[in-house]
mmCIF file of C-alpha atoms in Angstrom:
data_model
loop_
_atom_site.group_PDB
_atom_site.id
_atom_site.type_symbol
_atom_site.label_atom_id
_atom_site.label_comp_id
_atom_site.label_asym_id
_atom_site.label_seq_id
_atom_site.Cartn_x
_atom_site.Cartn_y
_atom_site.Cartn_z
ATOM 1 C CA UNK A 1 -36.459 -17.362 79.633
ATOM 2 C CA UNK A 2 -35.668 -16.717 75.833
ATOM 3 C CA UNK A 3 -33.658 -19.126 74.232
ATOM 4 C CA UNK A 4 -32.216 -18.143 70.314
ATOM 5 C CA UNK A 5 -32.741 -20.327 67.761
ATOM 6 C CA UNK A 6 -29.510 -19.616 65.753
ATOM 7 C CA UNK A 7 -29.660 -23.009 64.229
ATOM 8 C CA UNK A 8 -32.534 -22.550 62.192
ATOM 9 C CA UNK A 9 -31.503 -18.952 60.775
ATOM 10 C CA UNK A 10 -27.825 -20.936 59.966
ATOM 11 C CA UNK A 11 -30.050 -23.676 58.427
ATOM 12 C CA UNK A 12 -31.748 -20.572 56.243
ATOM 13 C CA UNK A 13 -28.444 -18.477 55.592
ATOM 14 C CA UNK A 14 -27.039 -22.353 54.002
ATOM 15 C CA UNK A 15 -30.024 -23.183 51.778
ATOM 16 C CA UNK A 16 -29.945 -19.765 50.380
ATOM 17 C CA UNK A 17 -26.026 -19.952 50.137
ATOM 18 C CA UNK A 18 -26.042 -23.222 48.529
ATOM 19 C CA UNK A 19 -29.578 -22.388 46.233
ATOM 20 C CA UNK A 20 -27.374 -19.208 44.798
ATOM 21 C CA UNK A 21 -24.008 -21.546 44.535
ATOM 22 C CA UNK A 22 -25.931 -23.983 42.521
ATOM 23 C CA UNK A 23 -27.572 -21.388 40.311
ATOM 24 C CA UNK A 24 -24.429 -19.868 40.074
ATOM 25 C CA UNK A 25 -22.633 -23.014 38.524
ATOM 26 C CA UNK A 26 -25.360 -23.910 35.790
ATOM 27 C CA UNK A 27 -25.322 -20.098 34.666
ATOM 28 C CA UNK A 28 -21.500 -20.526 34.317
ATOM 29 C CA UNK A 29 -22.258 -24.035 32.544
ATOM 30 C CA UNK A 30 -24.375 -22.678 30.473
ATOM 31 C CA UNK A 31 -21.887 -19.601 29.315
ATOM 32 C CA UNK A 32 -18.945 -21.884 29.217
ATOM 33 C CA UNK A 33 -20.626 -24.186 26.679
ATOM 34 C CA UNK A 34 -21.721 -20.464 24.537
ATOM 35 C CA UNK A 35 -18.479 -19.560 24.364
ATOM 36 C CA UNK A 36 -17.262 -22.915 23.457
ATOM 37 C CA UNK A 37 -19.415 -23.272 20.119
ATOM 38 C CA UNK A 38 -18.192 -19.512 19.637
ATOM 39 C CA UNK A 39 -14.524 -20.375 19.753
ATOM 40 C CA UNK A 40 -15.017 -23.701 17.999
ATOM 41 C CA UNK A 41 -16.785 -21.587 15.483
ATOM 42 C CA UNK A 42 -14.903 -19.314 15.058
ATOM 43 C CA UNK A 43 -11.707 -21.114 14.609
ATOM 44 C CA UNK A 44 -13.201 -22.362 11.931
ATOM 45 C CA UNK A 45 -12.546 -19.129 10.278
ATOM 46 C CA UNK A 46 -9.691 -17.611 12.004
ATOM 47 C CA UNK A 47 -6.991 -20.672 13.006
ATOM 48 C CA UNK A 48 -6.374 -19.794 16.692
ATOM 49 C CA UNK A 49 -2.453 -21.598 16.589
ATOM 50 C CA UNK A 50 0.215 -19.293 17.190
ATOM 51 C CA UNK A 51 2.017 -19.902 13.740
ATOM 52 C CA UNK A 52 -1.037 -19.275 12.037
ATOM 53 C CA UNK A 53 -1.544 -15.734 14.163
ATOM 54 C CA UNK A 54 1.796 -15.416 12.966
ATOM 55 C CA UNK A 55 1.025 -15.890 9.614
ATOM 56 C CA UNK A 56 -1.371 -13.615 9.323
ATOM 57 C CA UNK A 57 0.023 -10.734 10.834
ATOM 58 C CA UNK A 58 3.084 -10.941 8.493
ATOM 59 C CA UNK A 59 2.252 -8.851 5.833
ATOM 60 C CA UNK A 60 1.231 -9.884 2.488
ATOM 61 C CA UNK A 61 3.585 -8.187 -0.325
ATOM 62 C CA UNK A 62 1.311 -5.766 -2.662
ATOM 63 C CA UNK A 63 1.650 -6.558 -6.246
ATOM 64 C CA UNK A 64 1.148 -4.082 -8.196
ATOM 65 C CA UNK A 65 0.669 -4.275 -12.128
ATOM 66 C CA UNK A 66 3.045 -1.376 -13.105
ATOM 67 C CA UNK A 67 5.903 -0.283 -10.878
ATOM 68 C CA UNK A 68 6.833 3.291 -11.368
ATOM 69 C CA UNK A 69 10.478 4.055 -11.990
ATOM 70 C CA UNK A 70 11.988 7.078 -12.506
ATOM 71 C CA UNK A 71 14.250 8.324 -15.201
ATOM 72 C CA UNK A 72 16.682 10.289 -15.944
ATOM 73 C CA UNK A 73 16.724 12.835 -19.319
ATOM 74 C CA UNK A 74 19.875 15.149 -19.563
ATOM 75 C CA UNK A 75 20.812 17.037 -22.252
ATOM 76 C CA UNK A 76 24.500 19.061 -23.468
ATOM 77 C CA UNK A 77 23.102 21.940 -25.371
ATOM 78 C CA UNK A 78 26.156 25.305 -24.295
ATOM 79 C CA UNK A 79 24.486 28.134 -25.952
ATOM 80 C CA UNK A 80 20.922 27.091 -24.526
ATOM 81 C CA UNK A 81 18.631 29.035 -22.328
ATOM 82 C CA UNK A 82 15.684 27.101 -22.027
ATOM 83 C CA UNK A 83 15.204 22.808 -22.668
ATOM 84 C CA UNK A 84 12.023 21.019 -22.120
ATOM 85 C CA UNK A 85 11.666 17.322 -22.753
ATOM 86 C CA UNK A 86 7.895 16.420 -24.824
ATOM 87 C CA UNK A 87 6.861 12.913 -25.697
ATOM 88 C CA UNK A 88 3.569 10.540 -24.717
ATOM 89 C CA UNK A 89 4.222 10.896 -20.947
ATOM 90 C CA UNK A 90 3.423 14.574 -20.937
ATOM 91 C CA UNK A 91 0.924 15.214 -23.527
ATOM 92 C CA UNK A 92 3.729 16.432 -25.971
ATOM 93 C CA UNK A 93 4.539 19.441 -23.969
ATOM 94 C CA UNK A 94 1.054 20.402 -22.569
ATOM 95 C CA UNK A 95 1.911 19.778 -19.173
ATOM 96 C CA UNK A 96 5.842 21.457 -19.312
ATOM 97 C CA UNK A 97 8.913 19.663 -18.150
ATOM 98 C CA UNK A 98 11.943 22.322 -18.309
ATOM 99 C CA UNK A 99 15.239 20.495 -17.491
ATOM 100 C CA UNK A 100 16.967 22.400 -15.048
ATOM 101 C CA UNK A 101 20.042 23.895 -16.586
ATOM 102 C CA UNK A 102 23.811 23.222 -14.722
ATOM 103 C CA UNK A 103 26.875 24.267 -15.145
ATOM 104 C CA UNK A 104 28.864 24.211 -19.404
ATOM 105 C CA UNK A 105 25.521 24.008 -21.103
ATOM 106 C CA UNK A 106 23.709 20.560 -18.692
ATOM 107 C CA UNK A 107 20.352 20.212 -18.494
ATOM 108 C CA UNK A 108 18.564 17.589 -16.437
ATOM 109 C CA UNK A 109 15.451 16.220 -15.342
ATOM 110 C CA UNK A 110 14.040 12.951 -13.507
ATOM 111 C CA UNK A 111 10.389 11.896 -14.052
ATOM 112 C CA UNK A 112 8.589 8.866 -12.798
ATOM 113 C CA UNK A 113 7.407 6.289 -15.230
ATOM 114 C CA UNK A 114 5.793 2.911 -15.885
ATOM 115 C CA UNK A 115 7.026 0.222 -17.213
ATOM 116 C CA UNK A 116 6.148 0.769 -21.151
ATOM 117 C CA UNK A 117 7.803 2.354 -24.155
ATOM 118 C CA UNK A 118 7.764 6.229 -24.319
ATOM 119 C CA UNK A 119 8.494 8.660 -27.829
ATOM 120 C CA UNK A 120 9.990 11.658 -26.937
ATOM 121 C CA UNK A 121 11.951 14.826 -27.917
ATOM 122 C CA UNK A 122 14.002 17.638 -26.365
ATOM 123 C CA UNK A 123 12.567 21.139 -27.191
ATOM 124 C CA UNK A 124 16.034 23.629 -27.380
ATOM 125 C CA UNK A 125 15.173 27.474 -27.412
ATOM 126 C CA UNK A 126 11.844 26.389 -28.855
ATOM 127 C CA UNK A 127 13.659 24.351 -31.838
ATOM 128 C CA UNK A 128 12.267 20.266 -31.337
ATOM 129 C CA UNK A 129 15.276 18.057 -31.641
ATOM 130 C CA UNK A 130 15.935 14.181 -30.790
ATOM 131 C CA UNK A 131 18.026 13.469 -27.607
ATOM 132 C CA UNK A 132 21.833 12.839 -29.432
ATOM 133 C CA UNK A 133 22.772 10.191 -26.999
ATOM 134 C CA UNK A 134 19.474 7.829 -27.530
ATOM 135 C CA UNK A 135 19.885 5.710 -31.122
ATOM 136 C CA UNK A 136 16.582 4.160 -30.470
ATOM 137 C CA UNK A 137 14.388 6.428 -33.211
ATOM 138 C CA UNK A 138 11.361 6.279 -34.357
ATOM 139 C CA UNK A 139 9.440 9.035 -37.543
ATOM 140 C CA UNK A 140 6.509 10.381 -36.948
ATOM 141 C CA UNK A 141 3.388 10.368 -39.604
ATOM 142 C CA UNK A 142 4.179 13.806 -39.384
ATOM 143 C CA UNK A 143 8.048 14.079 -40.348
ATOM 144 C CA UNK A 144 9.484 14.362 -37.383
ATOM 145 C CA UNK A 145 11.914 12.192 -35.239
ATOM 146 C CA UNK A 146 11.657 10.987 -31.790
ATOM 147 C CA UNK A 147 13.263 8.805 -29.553
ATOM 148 C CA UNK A 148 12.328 5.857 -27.253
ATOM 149 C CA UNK A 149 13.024 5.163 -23.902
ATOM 150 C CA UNK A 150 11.878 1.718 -23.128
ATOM 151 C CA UNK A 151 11.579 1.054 -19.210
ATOM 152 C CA UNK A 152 11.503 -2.502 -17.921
#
């Protein structure tokens, strides 16, 4: 007569259960203590409260050190075909701005600038003349007059 021995192989089955369980919980000590010098470390360097996330994901205004603007230059000339605008801005005329005519003799252009203070002059059918609206005048070395357009 054979008689099992199914207590021994359950006595087996639990040491190895219990041998893995136990191995199991100091590998799991072991990472929970790495991870808790990493978090403690790094919240050293990056606060881990929720108004501090907060504060840091709000974002930070740029400052710049010139805002750009733009500006308006208009001009009443009736019997003109053609008005640029020179000064500092554009290299006295070697990069062209031509004021786009309207209606009764308007002409108008908008250009971005930086804060500063700019000379300029209206070119009319090739003539150079000072804008008649802008008292703000300065002469040249050279003779001529030109205005300035100060922008804040």
């Amino acid at each position: 007569m054979k008689t099992k021995h199914t207590g021994n192989l359950f006595a087996v089955f639990l040491l190895l259960f219990m041998g893995a369980f136990v191995w199991f919980l100091a590998q799991a000590q072991r990472w929970y203590w790495l991870s808790k010098s990493t978090v403690q470390a790094a919240s050293e360097i990056a606060p881990l409260s929720k108004e501090d996330m907060a504060a840091r994901l709000t974002p930070i205004p740029m400052a710049t050190e010139k805002e750009v603007k733009y500006r308006t230059f208009f001009l009443t000339s009736p019997g003109a075909e053609k008005v640029e605008l020179r000064g500092d801005f554009n290299r006295w005329g070697k990069d062209v701005l031509e004021l786009a005519p309207y209606k009764k003799g308007y002409f108008e252009t908008s250009i971005a600038l930086a804060a500063g203070e700019y000379q300029y002059e209206f070119v009319v059918d090739g003539i150079p003349q000072p804008d008649p609206v802008n008292k703000d005048r300065r002469t040249l070395p050279d003779g001529r007059e030109v205005c300035i357009k100060t922008v804040r």
